Short mmCIF file of C-alpha atoms in Angstrom, two decimals:
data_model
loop_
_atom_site.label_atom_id
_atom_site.label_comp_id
_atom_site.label_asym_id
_atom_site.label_seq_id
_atom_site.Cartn_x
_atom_site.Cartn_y
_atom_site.Cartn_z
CA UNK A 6 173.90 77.46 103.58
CA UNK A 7 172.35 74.75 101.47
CA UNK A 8 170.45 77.26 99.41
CA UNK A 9 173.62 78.81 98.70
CA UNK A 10 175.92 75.72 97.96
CA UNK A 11 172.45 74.46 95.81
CA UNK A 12 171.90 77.70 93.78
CA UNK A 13 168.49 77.05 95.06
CA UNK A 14 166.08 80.02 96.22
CA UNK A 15 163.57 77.93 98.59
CA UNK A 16 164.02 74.30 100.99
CA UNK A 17 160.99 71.79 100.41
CA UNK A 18 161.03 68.20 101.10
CA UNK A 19 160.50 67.29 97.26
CA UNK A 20 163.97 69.49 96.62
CA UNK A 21 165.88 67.91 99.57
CA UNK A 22 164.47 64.48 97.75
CA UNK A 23 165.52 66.04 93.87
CA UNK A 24 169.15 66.81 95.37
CA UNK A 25 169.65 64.02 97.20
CA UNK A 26 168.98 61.51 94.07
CA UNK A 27 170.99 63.20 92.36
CA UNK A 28 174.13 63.56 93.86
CA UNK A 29 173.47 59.28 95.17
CA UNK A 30 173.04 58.40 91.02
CA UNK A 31 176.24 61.13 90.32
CA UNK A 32 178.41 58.78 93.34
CA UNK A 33 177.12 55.19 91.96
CA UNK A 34 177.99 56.41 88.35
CA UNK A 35 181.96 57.38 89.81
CA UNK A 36 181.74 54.32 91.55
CA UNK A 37 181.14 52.24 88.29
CA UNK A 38 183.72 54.11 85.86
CA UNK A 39 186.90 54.28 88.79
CA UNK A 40 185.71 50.60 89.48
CA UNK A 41 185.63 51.62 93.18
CA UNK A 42 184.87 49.66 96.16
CA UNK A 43 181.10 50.27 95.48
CA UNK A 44 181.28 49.18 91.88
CA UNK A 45 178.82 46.20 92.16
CA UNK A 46 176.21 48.03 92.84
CA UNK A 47 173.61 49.60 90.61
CA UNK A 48 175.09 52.61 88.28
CA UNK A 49 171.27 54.00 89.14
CA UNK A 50 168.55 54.32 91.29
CA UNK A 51 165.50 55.37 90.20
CA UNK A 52 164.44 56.89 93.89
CA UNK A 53 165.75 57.27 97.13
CA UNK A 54 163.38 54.18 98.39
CA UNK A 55 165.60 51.71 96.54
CA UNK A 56 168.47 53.00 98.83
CA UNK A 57 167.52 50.41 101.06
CA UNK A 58 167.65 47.70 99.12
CA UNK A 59 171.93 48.27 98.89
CA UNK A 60 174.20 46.70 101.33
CA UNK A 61 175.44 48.66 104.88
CA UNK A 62 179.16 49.77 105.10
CA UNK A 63 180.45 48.87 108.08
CA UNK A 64 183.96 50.11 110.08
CA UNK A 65 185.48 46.58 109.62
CA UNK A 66 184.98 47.76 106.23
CA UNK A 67 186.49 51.01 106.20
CA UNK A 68 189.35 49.60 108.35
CA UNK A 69 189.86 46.79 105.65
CA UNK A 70 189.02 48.33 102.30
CA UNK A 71 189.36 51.71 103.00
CA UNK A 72 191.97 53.40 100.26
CA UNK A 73 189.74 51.34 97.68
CA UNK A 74 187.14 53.19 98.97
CA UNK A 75 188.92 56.57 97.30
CA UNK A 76 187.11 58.14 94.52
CA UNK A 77 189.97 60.96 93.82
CA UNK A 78 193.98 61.19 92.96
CA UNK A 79 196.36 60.56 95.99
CA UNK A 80 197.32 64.48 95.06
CA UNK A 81 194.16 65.76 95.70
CA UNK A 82 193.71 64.62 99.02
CA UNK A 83 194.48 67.42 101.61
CA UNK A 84 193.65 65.74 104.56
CA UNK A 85 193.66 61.88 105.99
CA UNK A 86 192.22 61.25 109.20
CA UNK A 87 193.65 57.62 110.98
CA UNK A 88 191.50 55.86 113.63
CA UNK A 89 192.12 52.50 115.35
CA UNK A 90 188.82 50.99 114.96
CA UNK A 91 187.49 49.94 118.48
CA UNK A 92 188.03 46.25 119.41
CA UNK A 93 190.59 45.55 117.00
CA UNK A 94 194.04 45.26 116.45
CA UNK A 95 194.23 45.61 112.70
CA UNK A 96 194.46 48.43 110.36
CA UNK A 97 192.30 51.12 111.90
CA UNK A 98 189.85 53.64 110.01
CA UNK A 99 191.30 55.98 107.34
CA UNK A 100 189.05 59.06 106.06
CA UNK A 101 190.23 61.16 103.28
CA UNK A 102 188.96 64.65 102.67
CA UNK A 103 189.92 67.07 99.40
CA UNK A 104 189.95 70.42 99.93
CA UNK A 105 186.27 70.74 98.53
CA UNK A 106 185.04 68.32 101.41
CA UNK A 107 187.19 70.17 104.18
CA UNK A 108 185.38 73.83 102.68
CA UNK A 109 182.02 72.18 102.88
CA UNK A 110 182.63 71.32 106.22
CA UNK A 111 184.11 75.00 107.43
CA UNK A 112 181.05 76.29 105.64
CA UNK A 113 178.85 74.13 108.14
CA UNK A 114 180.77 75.50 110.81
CA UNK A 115 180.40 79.06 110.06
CA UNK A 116 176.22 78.36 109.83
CA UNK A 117 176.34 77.00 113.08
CA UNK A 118 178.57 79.57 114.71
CA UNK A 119 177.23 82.35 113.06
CA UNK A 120 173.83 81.78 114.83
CA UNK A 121 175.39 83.01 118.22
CA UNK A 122 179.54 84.29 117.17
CA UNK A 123 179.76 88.05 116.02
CA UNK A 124 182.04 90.06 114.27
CA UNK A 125 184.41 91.15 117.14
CA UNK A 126 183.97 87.80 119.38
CA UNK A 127 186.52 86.03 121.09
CA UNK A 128 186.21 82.31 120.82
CA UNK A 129 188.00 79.55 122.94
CA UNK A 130 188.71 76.43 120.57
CA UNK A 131 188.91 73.41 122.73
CA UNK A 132 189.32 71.19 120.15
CA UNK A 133 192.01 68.46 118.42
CA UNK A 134 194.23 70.71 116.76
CA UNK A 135 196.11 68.14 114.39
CA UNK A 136 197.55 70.47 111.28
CA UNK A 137 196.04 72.03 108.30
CA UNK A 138 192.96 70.72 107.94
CA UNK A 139 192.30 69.47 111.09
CA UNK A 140 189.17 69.73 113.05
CA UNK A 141 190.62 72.41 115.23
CA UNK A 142 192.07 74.46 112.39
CA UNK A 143 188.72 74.20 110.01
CA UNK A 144 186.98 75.32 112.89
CA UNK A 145 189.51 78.32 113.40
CA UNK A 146 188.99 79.20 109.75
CA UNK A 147 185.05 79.43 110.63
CA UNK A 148 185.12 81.64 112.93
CA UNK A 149 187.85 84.00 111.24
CA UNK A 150 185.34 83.75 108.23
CA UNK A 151 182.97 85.53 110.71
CA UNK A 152 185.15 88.46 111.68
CA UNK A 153 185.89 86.67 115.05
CA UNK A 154 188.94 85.73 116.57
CA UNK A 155 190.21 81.93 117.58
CA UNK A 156 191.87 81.34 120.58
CA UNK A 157 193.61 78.14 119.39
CA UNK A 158 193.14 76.19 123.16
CA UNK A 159 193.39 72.82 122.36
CA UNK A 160 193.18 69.97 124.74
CA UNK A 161 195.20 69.00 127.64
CA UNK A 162 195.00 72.32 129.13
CA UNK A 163 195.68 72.26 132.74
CA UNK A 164 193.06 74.10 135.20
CA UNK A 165 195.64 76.62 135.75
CA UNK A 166 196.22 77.54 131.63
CA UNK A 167 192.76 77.86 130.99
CA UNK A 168 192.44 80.33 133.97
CA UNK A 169 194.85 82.12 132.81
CA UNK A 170 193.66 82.46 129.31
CA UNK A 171 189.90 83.32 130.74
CA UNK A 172 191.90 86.22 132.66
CA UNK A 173 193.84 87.43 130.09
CA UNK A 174 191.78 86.88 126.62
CA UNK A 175 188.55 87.47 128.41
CA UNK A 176 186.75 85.00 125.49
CA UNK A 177 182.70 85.36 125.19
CA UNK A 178 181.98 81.63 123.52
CA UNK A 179 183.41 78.72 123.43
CA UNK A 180 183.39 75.06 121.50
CA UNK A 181 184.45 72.04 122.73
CA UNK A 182 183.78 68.89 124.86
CA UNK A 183 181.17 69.20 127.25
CA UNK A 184 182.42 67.36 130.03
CA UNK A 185 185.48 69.53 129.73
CA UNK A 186 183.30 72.61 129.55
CA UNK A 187 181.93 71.94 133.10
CA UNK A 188 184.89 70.70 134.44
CA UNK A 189 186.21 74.33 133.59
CA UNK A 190 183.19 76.52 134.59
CA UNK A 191 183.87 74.45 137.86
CA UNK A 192 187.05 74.80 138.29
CA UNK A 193 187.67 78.41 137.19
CA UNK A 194 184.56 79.92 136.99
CA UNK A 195 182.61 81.12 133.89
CA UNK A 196 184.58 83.88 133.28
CA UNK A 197 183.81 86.18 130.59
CA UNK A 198 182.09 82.94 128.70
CA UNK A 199 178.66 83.50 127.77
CA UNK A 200 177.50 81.07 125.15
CA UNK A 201 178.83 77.34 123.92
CA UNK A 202 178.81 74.89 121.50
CA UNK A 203 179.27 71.54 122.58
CA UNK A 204 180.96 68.44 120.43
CA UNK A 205 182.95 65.60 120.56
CA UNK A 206 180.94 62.97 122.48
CA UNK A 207 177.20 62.27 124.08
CA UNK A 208 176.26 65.46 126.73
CA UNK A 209 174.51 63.93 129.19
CA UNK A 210 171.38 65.42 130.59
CA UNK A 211 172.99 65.84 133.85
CA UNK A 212 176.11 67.69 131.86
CA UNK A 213 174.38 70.35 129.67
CA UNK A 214 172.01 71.21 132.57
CA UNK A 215 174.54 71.94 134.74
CA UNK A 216 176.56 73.91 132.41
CA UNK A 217 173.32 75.85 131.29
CA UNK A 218 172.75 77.09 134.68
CA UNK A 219 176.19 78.45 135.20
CA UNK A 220 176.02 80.30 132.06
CA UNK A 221 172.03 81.17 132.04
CA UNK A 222 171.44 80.28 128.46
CA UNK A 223 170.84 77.41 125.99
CA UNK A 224 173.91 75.40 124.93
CA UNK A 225 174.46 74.82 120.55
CA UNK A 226 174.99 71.01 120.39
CA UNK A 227 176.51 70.13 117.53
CA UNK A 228 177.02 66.04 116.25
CA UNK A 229 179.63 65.14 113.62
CA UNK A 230 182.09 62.52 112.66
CA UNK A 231 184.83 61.44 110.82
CA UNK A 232 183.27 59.40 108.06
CA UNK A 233 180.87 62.65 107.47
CA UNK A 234 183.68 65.23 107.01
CA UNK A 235 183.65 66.03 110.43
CA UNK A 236 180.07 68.20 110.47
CA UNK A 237 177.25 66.31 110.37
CA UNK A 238 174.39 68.81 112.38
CA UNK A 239 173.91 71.76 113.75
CA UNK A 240 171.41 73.45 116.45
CA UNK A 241 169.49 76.22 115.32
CA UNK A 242 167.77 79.02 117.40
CA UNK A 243 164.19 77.21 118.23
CA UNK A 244 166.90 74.51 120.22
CA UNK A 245 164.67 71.42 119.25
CA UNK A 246 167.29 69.20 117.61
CA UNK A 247 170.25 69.45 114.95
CA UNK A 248 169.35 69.74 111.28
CA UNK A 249 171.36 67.33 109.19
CA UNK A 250 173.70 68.98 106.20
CA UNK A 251 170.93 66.89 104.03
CA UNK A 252 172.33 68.12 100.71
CA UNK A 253 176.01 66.37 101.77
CA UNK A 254 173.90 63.21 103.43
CA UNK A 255 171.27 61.09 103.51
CA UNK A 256 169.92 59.82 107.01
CA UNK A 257 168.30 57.00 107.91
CA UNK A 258 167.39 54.61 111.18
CA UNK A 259 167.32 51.26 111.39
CA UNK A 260 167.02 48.92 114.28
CA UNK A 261 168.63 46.00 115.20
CA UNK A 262 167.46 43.90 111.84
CA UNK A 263 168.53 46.65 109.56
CA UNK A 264 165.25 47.71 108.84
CA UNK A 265 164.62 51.41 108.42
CA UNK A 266 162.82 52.93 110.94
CA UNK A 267 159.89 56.06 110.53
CA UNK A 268 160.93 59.12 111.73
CA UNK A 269 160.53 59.50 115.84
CA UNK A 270 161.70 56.02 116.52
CA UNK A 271 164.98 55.55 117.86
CA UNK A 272 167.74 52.96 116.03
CA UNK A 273 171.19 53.06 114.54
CA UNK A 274 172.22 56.47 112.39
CA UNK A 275 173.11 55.28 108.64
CA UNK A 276 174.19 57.89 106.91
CA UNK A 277 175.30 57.94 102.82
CA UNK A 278 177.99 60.79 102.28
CA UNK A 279 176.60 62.13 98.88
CA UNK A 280 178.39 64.81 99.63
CA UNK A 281 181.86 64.00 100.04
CA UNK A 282 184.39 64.39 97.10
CA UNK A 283 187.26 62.32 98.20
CA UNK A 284 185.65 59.00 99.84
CA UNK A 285 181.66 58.84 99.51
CA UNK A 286 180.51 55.95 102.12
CA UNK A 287 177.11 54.22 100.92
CA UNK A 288 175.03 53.32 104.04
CA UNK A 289 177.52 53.91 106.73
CA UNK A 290 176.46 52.35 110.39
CA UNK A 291 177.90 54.90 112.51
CA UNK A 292 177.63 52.88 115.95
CA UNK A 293 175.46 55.63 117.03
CA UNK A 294 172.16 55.62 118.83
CA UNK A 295 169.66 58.67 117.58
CA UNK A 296 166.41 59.27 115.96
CA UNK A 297 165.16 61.67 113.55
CA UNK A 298 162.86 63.75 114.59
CA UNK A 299 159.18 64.23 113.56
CA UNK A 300 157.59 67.63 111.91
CA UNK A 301 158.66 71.04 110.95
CA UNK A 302 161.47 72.66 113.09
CA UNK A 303 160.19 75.81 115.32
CA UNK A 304 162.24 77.98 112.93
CA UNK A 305 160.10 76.71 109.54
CA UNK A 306 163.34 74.90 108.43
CA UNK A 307 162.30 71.45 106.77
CA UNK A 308 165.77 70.52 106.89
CA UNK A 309 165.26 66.92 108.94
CA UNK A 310 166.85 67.38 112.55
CA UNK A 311 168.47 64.95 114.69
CA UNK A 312 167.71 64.39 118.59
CA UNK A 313 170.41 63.81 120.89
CA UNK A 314 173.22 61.22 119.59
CA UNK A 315 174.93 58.75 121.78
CA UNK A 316 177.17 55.57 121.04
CA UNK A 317 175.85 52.77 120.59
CA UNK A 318 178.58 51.12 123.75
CA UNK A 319 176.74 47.84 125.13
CA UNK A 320 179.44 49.09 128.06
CA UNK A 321 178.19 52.36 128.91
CA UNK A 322 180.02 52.62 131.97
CA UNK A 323 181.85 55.95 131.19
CA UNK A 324 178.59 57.95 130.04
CA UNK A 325 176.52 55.86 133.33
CA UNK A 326 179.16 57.33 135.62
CA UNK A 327 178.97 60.95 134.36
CA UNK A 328 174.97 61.13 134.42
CA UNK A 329 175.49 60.13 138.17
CA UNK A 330 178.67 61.69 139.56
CA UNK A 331 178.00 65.43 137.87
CA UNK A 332 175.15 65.54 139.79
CA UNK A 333 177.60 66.31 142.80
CA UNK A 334 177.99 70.26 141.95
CA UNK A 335 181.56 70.16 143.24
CA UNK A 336 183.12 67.34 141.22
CA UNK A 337 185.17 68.91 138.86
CA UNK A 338 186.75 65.51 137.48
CA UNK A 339 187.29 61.99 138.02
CA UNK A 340 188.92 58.65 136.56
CA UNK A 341 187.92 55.38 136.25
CA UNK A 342 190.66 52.34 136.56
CA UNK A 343 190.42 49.11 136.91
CA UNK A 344 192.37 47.56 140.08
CA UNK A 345 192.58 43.80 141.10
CA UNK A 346 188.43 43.29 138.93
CA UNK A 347 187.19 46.54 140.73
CA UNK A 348 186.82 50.07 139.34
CA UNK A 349 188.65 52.71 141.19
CA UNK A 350 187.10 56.65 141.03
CA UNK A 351 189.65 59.51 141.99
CA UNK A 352 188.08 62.55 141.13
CA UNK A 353 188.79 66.12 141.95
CA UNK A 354 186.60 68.19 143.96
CA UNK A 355 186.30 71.93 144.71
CA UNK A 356 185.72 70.96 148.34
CA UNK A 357 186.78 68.70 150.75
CA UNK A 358 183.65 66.36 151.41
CA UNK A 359 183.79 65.04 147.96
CA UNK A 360 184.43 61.52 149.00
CA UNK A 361 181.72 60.81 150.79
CA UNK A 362 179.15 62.65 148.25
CA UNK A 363 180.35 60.24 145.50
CA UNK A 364 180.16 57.58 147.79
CA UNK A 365 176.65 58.64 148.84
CA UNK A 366 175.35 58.72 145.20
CA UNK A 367 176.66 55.55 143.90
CA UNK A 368 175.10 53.57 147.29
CA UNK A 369 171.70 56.25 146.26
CA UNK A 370 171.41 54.76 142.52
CA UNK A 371 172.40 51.26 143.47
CA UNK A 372 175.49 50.94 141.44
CA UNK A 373 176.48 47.67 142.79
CA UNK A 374 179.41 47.22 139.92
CA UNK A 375 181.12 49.72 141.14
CA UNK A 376 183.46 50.46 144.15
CA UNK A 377 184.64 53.78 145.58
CA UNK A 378 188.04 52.93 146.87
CA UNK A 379 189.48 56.34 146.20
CA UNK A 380 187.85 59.74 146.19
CA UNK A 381 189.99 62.45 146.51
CA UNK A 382 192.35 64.35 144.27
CA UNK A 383 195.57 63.78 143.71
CA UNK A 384 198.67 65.75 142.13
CA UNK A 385 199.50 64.33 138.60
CA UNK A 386 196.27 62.47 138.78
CA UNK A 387 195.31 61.27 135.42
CA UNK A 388 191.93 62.61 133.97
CA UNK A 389 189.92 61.84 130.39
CA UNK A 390 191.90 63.13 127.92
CA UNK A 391 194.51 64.95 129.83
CA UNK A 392 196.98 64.75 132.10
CA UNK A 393 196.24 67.56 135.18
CA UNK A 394 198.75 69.49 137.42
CA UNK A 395 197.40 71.25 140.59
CA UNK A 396 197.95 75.01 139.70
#
């Protein structure tokens, strides 16, 4: 893919560097002649080193400052994205994306996919659909690209849809959530589903190895965000990490004190969106907690790769509770509310002893925060993301 969108014939670390300095000295240059948000800084650097030595962009500041952040006309935006920034109750994030950035990203897509989606697959998208342009429709457009069909899902399927469309459109792969993934194969059985690519948020261990053992193969991760046109990394066949889109972004990590890290140790992700037409971001803290891994990938790429990516939430309690309650191979589901200072579970089980399994693991790991008032299911029962009906 990079090759291709580089007119380049061969990926070394010296080209990724050549690339990358260029496109960074091509977006400081816009930046000075629009008078953009990143106009005070240098109109050149003379290599990627002095990168550090610029400012971080923050999400206050894309919540604030965001539409000065624009390097493009208002007409050639094709796509805004609008996020309430966590914590606040201001103006939340706004990411822009011309119809170059949204092709980069479906041509991302289509590298990943194609590494396990053939001509003549059937593909369940469990994913946002939100419009054109949306992450859900550019991912559509990938697989089409591939001579594979879409089956548009969405989210907020209930158990007895997706059983239904299992039964009926007999799909081979899917992408989406991985918490929703298992709470499917759970619920309604793998079906005709035979590979996955998981998005969306942090798998836990205890996640991806149970849905690996239902289907008896590896899972693709995948990690993207907003701010990075929505692909940001992809798995590859050796399964040891996601390689960056390097020629659309530089990486770095950085620990608490904004230093930048050497590759192997874990820290924030910055990222610098050299690639992105509409709204470039210059040393972006994502929030998210990752590290770059050392060495040459399995499958000779040099393309750097990135080891598994999860928020940065000095909370935790959502991503705690799944690494300990999908051990229990019959949870399908659960909820987490907050009653009178306590948590409350009710979770959905595909037997009846559920209750006192989740009760016995949280007493097991010494959750002590946490109290198990309620543990069975319940009709209309709310669940992440969705609202469930019994079917």
């Amino acid at each position: 893919m990079i090759c291709k969108q580089e007119g380049i014939t061969e990926i070394t670390r010296d080209e990724i560097h050549r690339i990358q300095l260029e496109k960074l000295n091509i977006v400081l240059k816009r930046e000075k002649e629009r008078e953009g948000f990143y106009r005070d800084l240098p109109e050149r650097l003379e290599s990627l080193t002095d990168l550090r030595s610029l400012p971080f962009t923050t999400e206050t500041d894309l919540a604030r400052d965001g539409g000065r952040m624009l390097l493009c006309s208002q007409g050639e935006v094709q796509k805004v994205i609008s996020e309430q920034t966590s914590g606040t109750t201001g103006a939340g994030k706004r990411v822009f994306y011309t119809e170059g950035d949204c092709e980069h990203t479906i041509e991302l897509f289509m590298a990943g996919l194609g590494e396990f989606i053939y001509p003549g697959s059937i593909t369940m998208v469990a994913m946002p659909f939100s419009g054109p342009f949306g992450l859900g429709e550019l991912i559509a457009e990938a697989i089409r690209r591939l001579g594979a069909k879409p089956l548009s899902t969405g989210t907020g399927r209930t158990y007895g849809e997706l059983n239904r469309i299992l039964e009926e459109e007999q799909p081979d792969t899917y992408v989406g959530m991985p918490t929703a993934l298992l709470s499917m194969l759970r619920m309604c059985g793998k079906g005709s589903i035979k590979r996955a690519l998981v998005s969306g948020d942090a798998c836990p261990k205890t996640v991806m190895k149970a849905i690996e053992e239902i289907l008896q193969t590896r899972l693709w991760p995948h990690y993207g965000s907003r701010e990075m046109g929505l692909g940001g990394a992809i798995c590859c066949t050796a399964h040891g990490g996601m390689h960056m889109r390097e020629n659309h972004c530089i990486t770095e990590i950085i620990d608490e004190n904004g230093n930048v890290l050497p590759d192997g140790k874990w820290g924030e992700l910055v990222i610098t969106t050299i690639g992105m037409e509409a709204q470039p971001l210059i040393r972006y803290r994502t929030g998210d907690w990752t590290r770059i891994i050392p060495g040459r990938c399995l499958c000779g790429s040099e393309i750097k790769r990135l080891d598994f990516v999860k928020r940065m939430d000095p909370l935790g309690s959502i991503r705690e509770m799944d690494e300990l309650l999908f051990e229990i191979p019959e949870l399908v589901d659960y909820c987490v509310k907050i009653v009178d200072g306590k948590k409350e579970i009710t979770a959905l089980f595909t037997s009846d002893n559920g209750e006192e399994q989740i009760r016995s693991v949280l007493e097991e790991k010494d959750i002590r925060s946490w109290n198990c008032k309620k543990a069975k299911w319940e009709d209309g029962a709310l669940y992440p993301g969705k609202r469930v009906t019994r079917q």
